[in-house]
Amino acid sequence: MQKNVSLEEAWRRKYPEQVVLVLTKHDDGRINIMAVGWIAIVSDDPGMFMIGIDDQAFTLELIRRNREFVIAYPAKNMADVTRYVGTVHGHNIDKGSASGLAFTPATAVNVPLLSDAVANFECETVAEYRPGNCPLIIGKIVACHVNTDDSIQRLVNAGSGYQLQ
Amino acid sequence: MQKNVSLEEAWRRKYPEQVVLVLTKHDDGRINIMAVGWIAIVSDDPGMFMIGIDDQAFTLELIRRNREFVIAYPAKNMADVTRYVGTVHGHNIDKGSASGLAFTPATAVNVPLLSDAVANFECETVAEYRPGNCPLIIGKIVACHVNTDDSIQRLVNAGSGYQLQ
């Protein structure tokens, strides 16, 4: 049976929610990383992702400037680092160094891959929309990479307050 | 370690993927239901969802005509019916009746809620985009409902070929 509730209360039932890491690069070489939950595949030929990035995010500034980024699926053993990059801001902190993550050069964009991720998708921005209160970036996938270890699985967000598992 | 692969191979690592049911209503009263995996929250004030609906889907025709729909989170015990509505076409089949699902009147749109879902979101279309090969519908949430049973969980797609669990 259904009962009418507020949006906030209804979205408490949305879990498990997906989570990805979005990598960007600053002109000074710093790598920035952000955790994003508002993500979907939006085209399969060509392959495209949509990511929702809030106005205040340093990631948004870097994507608008350079029009390229990498989307990585974090592995289950990356819960702590995903929580870390999802809760601190890149304007003041060099999250790439502070996170302790390992990087691998990409093939088509000037942003690195996450060495230990389940998969990495190199993206070029092709559109930006704003239907509500959040900018939506559309990235065309220009190269793909997967972890050579087939056994690792994607991290998911199992509940509010970053219950990553 | 990462290895360069095709998009198809990389997306084999995307699971668990989310799945929702999208409900629409035909002028003749028939209820149509479709399973959708390309879905994301895209605004929280006002609340909005984005759904990717392929050009051939009867659901797309009905959304464009009526500009309203319901997004439901299926419960874990709805794997069979989710697979069913995700693999047959609504142009020829009355999926609402054939599915055996129970419906409840909505409060703001002329499309019913799914009585046994984890949650239901009544939506009005506010935009349509097409960055790649799939139409993207943006629905503003105008009313929300949750199951009075707090213990039921969302169904997820755990692997290719509709491994719903």
Short mmCIF file of C-alpha atoms in Angstrom, two decimals:
data_model
loop_
_atom_site.label_atom_id
_atom_site.label_comp_id
_atom_site.label_asym_id
_atom_site.label_seq_id
_atom_site.Cartn_x
_atom_site.Cartn_y
_atom_site.Cartn_z
CA MET A 1 0.00 0.00 0.00
CA GLN A 2 1.22 3.50 -0.82
CA LYS A 3 1.21 6.64 1.32
CA ASN A 4 1.75 10.20 0.11
CA VAL A 5 5.03 11.67 1.47
CA SER A 6 7.51 14.49 0.84
CA LEU A 7 10.21 14.20 -1.81
CA GLU A 8 12.87 13.99 0.90
CA GLU A 9 11.13 11.05 2.53
CA ALA A 10 10.52 9.27 -0.79
CA TRP A 11 14.17 9.57 -1.82
CA ARG A 12 15.20 7.79 1.38
CA ARG A 13 13.98 4.68 -0.46
CA LYS A 14 16.24 5.21 -3.50
CA TYR A 15 19.10 2.99 -2.34
CA PRO A 16 21.18 1.22 -3.54
CA GLU A 17 22.33 4.23 -5.55
CA GLN A 18 25.22 4.17 -7.97
CA VAL A 19 28.42 6.13 -7.42
CA VAL A 20 31.23 7.01 -9.82
CA LEU A 21 34.42 9.02 -9.50
CA VAL A 22 34.89 11.91 -11.92
CA LEU A 23 38.51 12.89 -12.63
CA THR A 24 39.59 16.23 -14.05
CA LYS A 25 42.94 18.01 -14.42
CA HIS A 26 43.93 21.54 -13.47
CA ASP A 27 46.29 23.63 -15.65
CA ASP A 28 48.93 23.33 -12.90
CA GLY A 29 48.85 19.54 -13.18
CA ARG A 30 46.77 18.83 -10.09
CA ILE A 31 44.28 16.02 -10.49
CA ASN A 32 40.84 16.59 -9.03
CA ILE A 33 38.42 13.79 -8.14
CA MET A 34 34.76 13.99 -7.15
CA ALA A 35 32.18 11.36 -6.22
CA VAL A 36 28.97 11.61 -8.28
CA GLY A 37 25.67 9.80 -7.76
CA TRP A 38 23.58 11.57 -10.41
CA ILE A 39 24.88 9.58 -13.38
CA ALA A 40 23.32 7.63 -16.24
CA ILE A 41 24.18 6.20 -19.61
CA VAL A 42 22.32 8.37 -22.15
CA SER A 43 23.42 6.99 -25.56
CA ASP A 44 25.04 3.78 -26.74
CA ASP A 45 26.05 4.74 -30.29
CA PRO A 46 28.06 6.82 -29.68
CA GLY A 47 28.44 5.95 -26.01
CA MET A 48 27.62 8.85 -23.70
CA PHE A 49 27.22 9.45 -19.97
CA MET A 50 25.31 12.22 -18.23
CA ILE A 51 26.65 13.49 -14.91
CA GLY A 52 25.05 16.03 -12.62
CA ILE A 53 27.70 18.31 -11.07
CA ASP A 54 26.68 21.03 -8.63
CA ASP A 55 27.45 24.67 -9.35
CA GLN A 56 30.00 24.99 -6.55
CA ALA A 57 32.15 22.01 -7.57
CA PHE A 58 35.71 22.62 -8.72
CA THR A 59 35.10 19.67 -11.08
CA LEU A 60 32.47 21.74 -12.94
CA GLU A 61 34.91 24.62 -13.40
CA LEU A 62 37.58 22.23 -14.78
CA ILE A 63 35.12 20.42 -17.09
CA ARG A 64 33.87 23.73 -18.51
CA ARG A 65 37.44 24.93 -19.04
CA ASN A 66 38.94 21.79 -20.57
CA ARG A 67 35.86 19.96 -21.89
CA GLU A 68 37.29 16.57 -20.91
CA PHE A 69 37.11 14.23 -17.93
CA VAL A 70 37.32 10.58 -16.91
CA ILE A 71 34.50 8.62 -15.28
CA ALA A 72 35.73 5.69 -13.14
CA TYR A 73 33.71 2.95 -11.45
CA PRO A 74 35.26 2.65 -7.96
CA ALA A 75 35.90 -0.89 -6.70
CA LYS A 76 34.37 -2.21 -3.47
CA ASN A 77 37.67 -1.70 -1.62
CA MET A 78 37.59 2.05 -2.42
CA ALA A 79 34.84 2.97 0.06
CA ASP A 80 37.06 5.13 2.27
CA VAL A 81 38.69 7.08 -0.54
CA THR A 82 35.35 7.56 -2.32
CA ARG A 83 33.85 8.98 0.88
CA TYR A 84 36.91 11.22 1.23
CA VAL A 85 36.80 12.71 -2.27
CA GLY A 86 33.02 13.00 -2.00
CA THR A 87 33.11 15.11 1.15
CA VAL A 88 36.03 17.57 0.69
CA HIS A 89 36.30 20.40 -1.82
CA GLY A 90 38.88 20.60 -4.60
CA HIS A 91 39.23 24.37 -4.67
CA ASN A 92 41.54 24.26 -1.65
CA ILE A 93 42.84 20.70 -1.48
CA ASP A 94 44.89 18.71 -3.97
CA LYS A 95 42.60 15.70 -3.80
CA GLY A 96 44.63 13.71 -6.34
CA SER A 97 47.68 13.70 -4.05
CA ALA A 98 45.81 13.63 -0.75
CA SER A 99 43.69 10.65 -1.76
CA GLY A 100 46.71 8.40 -2.22
CA LEU A 101 45.13 7.00 -5.40
CA ALA A 102 47.28 5.66 -8.23
CA PHE A 103 46.86 7.02 -11.75
CA THR A 104 47.59 5.71 -15.26
CA PRO A 105 47.90 7.87 -18.40
CA ALA A 106 44.79 7.96 -20.58
CA THR A 107 44.92 7.48 -24.36
CA ALA A 108 42.68 10.25 -25.76
CA VAL A 109 42.28 12.91 -23.07
CA ASN A 110 44.69 14.86 -20.87
CA VAL A 111 43.21 13.45 -17.64
CA PRO A 112 44.51 10.24 -16.08
CA LEU A 113 42.71 6.95 -15.43
CA LEU A 114 42.26 5.52 -11.96
CA SER A 115 44.62 2.52 -11.91
CA ASP A 116 42.62 0.37 -9.48
CA ALA A 117 39.08 1.18 -10.66
CA VAL A 118 36.73 -1.46 -12.09
CA ALA A 119 36.58 0.55 -15.35
CA ASN A 120 37.51 3.97 -16.73
CA PHE A 121 35.76 5.96 -19.46
CA GLU A 122 37.55 8.86 -21.16
CA CYS A 123 34.97 11.54 -22.01
CA GLU A 124 34.72 14.74 -24.05
CA THR A 125 31.95 17.21 -23.22
CA VAL A 126 29.39 17.48 -26.03
CA ALA A 127 26.50 19.27 -24.29
CA GLU A 128 25.43 20.89 -21.06
CA TYR A 129 21.80 21.18 -19.88
CA ARG A 130 20.13 22.65 -16.83
CA PRO A 131 16.52 21.51 -16.52
CA GLY A 132 16.35 22.19 -12.77
CA ASN A 133 18.87 23.38 -10.18
CA CYS A 134 21.89 21.30 -11.31
CA PRO A 135 24.12 21.50 -14.40
CA LEU A 136 24.08 18.26 -16.40
CA ILE A 137 27.22 17.47 -18.39
CA ILE A 138 27.01 15.09 -21.35
CA GLY A 139 30.28 13.30 -22.05
CA LYS A 140 30.93 11.35 -25.24
CA ILE A 141 33.06 8.32 -24.46
CA VAL A 142 36.22 8.37 -26.56
CA ALA A 143 38.12 5.45 -24.98
CA CYS A 144 37.38 2.70 -22.42
CA HIS A 145 39.53 0.67 -20.04
CA VAL A 146 38.78 -2.13 -17.59
CA ASN A 147 40.70 -3.61 -14.72
CA THR A 148 42.64 -6.71 -15.73
CA ASP A 149 41.26 -8.33 -12.57
CA ASP A 150 37.81 -9.58 -13.64
CA SER A 151 36.77 -10.39 -10.10
CA ILE A 152 36.48 -6.89 -8.65
CA GLN A 153 33.01 -5.35 -8.39
CA ARG A 154 31.61 -1.82 -8.40
CA LEU A 155 31.13 0.00 -5.12
CA VAL A 156 27.52 1.04 -4.45
CA ASN A 157 25.91 3.53 -2.08
CA ALA A 158 23.61 1.44 0.11
CA GLY A 159 22.08 4.20 2.20
CA SER A 160 22.08 7.88 3.22
CA GLY A 161 25.26 9.24 4.82
CA TYR A 162 27.59 7.48 2.35
CA GLN A 163 26.99 3.82 3.30
CA LEU A 164 29.44 2.67 0.64
CA GLN A 165 29.85 -1.06 0.15
CA MET B 1 45.95 -2.43 -13.86
CA GLN B 2 43.86 -1.11 -16.76
CA LYS B 3 43.55 -2.46 -20.29
CA ASN B 4 42.03 -0.65 -23.26
CA VAL B 5 38.80 -2.33 -24.45
CA SER B 6 35.70 -1.65 -26.55
CA LEU B 7 32.72 0.20 -25.11
CA GLU B 8 30.67 -3.00 -25.16
CA GLU B 9 33.27 -4.83 -23.10
CA ALA B 10 33.68 -1.95 -20.64
CA TRP B 11 29.93 -1.68 -20.02
CA ARG B 12 29.88 -5.36 -18.99
CA ARG B 13 31.43 -4.02 -15.78
CA LYS B 14 28.64 -1.52 -15.10
CA TYR B 15 26.59 -3.77 -12.79
CA PRO B 16 24.77 -3.47 -10.43
CA GLU B 17 22.65 -1.15 -12.57
CA GLN B 18 19.47 0.48 -11.38
CA VAL B 19 16.06 -0.31 -12.84
CA VAL B 20 12.76 1.54 -12.54
CA LEU B 21 9.30 0.98 -13.99
CA VAL B 22 7.78 3.81 -16.01
CA LEU B 23 3.98 3.90 -16.13
CA THR B 24 1.94 5.76 -18.75
CA LYS B 25 -1.73 5.77 -19.75
CA HIS B 26 -3.31 5.44 -23.19
CA ASP B 27 -6.39 7.44 -24.21
CA ASP B 28 -8.38 4.18 -24.20
CA GLY B 29 -7.54 3.63 -20.52
CA ARG B 30 -4.84 0.99 -21.01
CA ILE B 31 -1.89 1.28 -18.67
CA ASN B 32 1.52 0.80 -20.19
CA ILE B 33 4.64 -0.14 -18.19
CA MET B 34 8.27 -0.22 -19.26
CA ALA B 35 11.49 -1.13 -17.45
CA VAL B 36 14.16 1.60 -17.72
CA GLY B 37 17.82 1.43 -16.70
CA TRP B 38 18.97 4.80 -18.02
CA ILE B 39 17.67 6.90 -15.15
CA ALA B 40 19.09 9.53 -12.81
CA ILE B 41 18.01 12.23 -10.42
CA VAL B 42 18.89 15.55 -12.13
CA SER B 43 17.53 18.21 -9.74
CA ASP B 44 16.49 18.26 -6.09
CA ASP B 45 14.68 21.62 -5.91
CA PRO B 46 12.41 21.07 -7.68
CA GLY B 47 12.86 17.30 -7.77
CA MET B 48 13.42 15.93 -11.28
CA PHE B 49 14.31 12.62 -12.88
CA MET B 50 15.84 11.99 -16.30
CA ILE B 51 14.84 8.82 -18.14
CA GLY B 52 16.21 7.57 -21.45
CA ILE B 53 13.40 6.04 -23.55
CA ASP B 54 14.22 4.54 -26.94
CA ASP B 55 12.54 5.86 -30.08
CA GLN B 56 10.50 2.70 -30.68
CA ALA B 57 8.93 2.53 -27.22
CA PHE B 58 5.17 2.98 -26.89
CA THR B 59 6.00 4.69 -23.58
CA LEU B 60 7.75 7.50 -25.49
CA GLU B 61 4.68 8.04 -27.69
CA LEU B 62 2.43 8.23 -24.61
CA ILE B 63 4.78 10.56 -22.70
CA ARG B 64 5.00 12.92 -25.68
CA ARG B 65 1.23 12.92 -26.06
CA ASN B 66 0.22 13.33 -22.41
CA ARG B 67 3.35 14.85 -20.86
CA GLU B 68 2.90 12.88 -17.66
CA PHE B 69 4.10 9.55 -16.26
CA VAL B 70 4.90 7.72 -13.02
CA ILE B 71 8.32 6.35 -12.06
CA ALA B 72 8.16 3.39 -9.65
CA TYR B 73 10.99 1.62 -7.84
CA PRO B 74 10.16 -2.09 -8.19
CA ALA B 75 10.56 -4.22 -5.05
CA LYS B 76 12.87 -7.24 -4.92
CA ASN B 77 9.91 -9.62 -5.32
CA MET B 78 9.02 -8.01 -8.69
CA ALA B 79 11.87 -9.55 -10.69
CA ASP B 80 9.65 -11.66 -12.95
CA VAL B 81 7.17 -8.91 -13.79
CA THR B 82 9.96 -6.38 -14.33
CA ARG B 83 11.62 -8.77 -16.78
CA TYR B 84 8.26 -9.29 -18.48
CA VAL B 85 7.43 -5.59 -18.99
CA GLY B 86 11.04 -4.96 -19.99
CA THR B 87 11.01 -7.49 -22.81
CA VAL B 88 7.59 -7.16 -24.51
CA HIS B 89 6.26 -4.20 -26.49
CA GLY B 90 3.27 -2.10 -25.49
CA HIS B 91 2.11 -1.25 -29.00
CA ASN B 92 0.44 -4.65 -29.30
CA ILE B 93 0.01 -5.90 -25.74
CA ASP B 94 -1.96 -4.43 -22.84
CA LYS B 95 0.93 -4.75 -20.42
CA GLY B 96 -1.02 -3.24 -17.52
CA SER B 97 -3.55 -6.09 -17.57
CA ALA B 98 -1.18 -8.84 -18.71
CA SER B 99 1.35 -8.06 -15.96
CA GLY B 100 -1.12 -8.82 -13.18
CA LEU B 101 0.16 -5.75 -11.30
CA ALA B 102 -2.10 -3.84 -8.92
CA PHE B 103 -2.60 -0.09 -9.35
CA THR B 104 -3.61 2.79 -7.06
CA PRO B 105 -4.92 6.18 -8.24
CA ALA B 106 -2.35 8.97 -8.28
CA THR B 107 -3.00 12.40 -6.82
CA ALA B 108 -1.71 14.84 -9.45
CA VAL B 109 -1.44 12.98 -12.78
CA ASN B 110 -3.81 10.79 -14.78
CA VAL B 111 -1.53 7.74 -14.55
CA PRO B 112 -1.79 5.27 -11.66
CA LEU B 113 0.78 4.30 -9.05
CA LEU B 114 2.12 0.78 -8.67
CA SER B 115 0.53 -0.43 -5.41
CA ASP B 116 3.35 -2.79 -4.38
CA ALA B 117 6.36 -0.70 -5.44
CA VAL B 118 8.95 0.59 -2.95
CA ALA B 119 8.09 4.17 -4.03
CA ASN B 120 6.21 6.03 -6.77
CA PHE B 121 6.97 9.46 -8.24
CA GLU B 122 4.32 11.32 -10.23
CA CYS B 123 6.05 13.30 -12.99
CA GLU B 124 5.23 15.98 -15.55
CA THR B 125 7.48 16.38 -18.57
CA VAL B 126 9.39 19.67 -18.53
CA ALA B 127 12.07 19.05 -21.19
CA GLU B 128 13.31 16.59 -23.77
CA TYR B 129 16.91 16.34 -24.96
CA ARG B 130 18.72 14.14 -27.46
CA PRO B 131 22.51 14.40 -27.08
CA GLY B 132 23.15 11.02 -28.75
CA ASN B 133 20.91 8.27 -30.11
CA CYS B 134 18.29 8.22 -27.33
CA PRO B 135 15.58 10.69 -26.31
CA LEU B 136 15.97 11.87 -22.72
CA ILE B 137 12.80 12.90 -20.93
CA ILE B 138 13.02 15.22 -17.91
CA GLY B 139 10.16 14.76 -15.47
CA LYS B 140 9.43 17.20 -12.68
CA ILE B 141 8.18 15.33 -9.61
CA VAL B 142 4.76 16.64 -8.58
CA ALA B 143 3.87 14.05 -5.90
CA CYS B 144 5.64 11.18 -4.09
CA HIS B 145 4.44 8.00 -2.42
CA VAL B 146 6.20 5.20 -0.54
CA ASN B 147 5.16 1.73 0.47
CA THR B 148 3.82 1.57 4.01
CA ASP B 149 6.04 -1.50 4.45
CA ASP B 150 9.45 0.01 5.33
CA SER B 151 11.25 -3.31 5.00
CA ILE B 152 10.99 -3.83 1.23
CA GLN B 153 14.03 -2.98 -0.87
CA ARG B 154 14.59 -1.86 -4.48
CA LEU B 155 15.21 -4.46 -7.14
CA VAL B 156 18.57 -4.08 -8.93
CA ASN B 157 19.97 -5.41 -12.19
CA ALA B 158 23.01 -7.44 -11.19
CA GLY B 159 24.22 -8.48 -14.64
CA SER B 160 23.59 -8.64 -18.39
CA GLY B 161 20.49 -10.52 -19.52
CA TYR B 162 18.25 -9.09 -16.80
CA GLN B 163 19.80 -10.68 -13.70
CA LEU B 164 17.25 -8.97 -11.49
CA GLN B 165 17.58 -9.43 -7.75
#
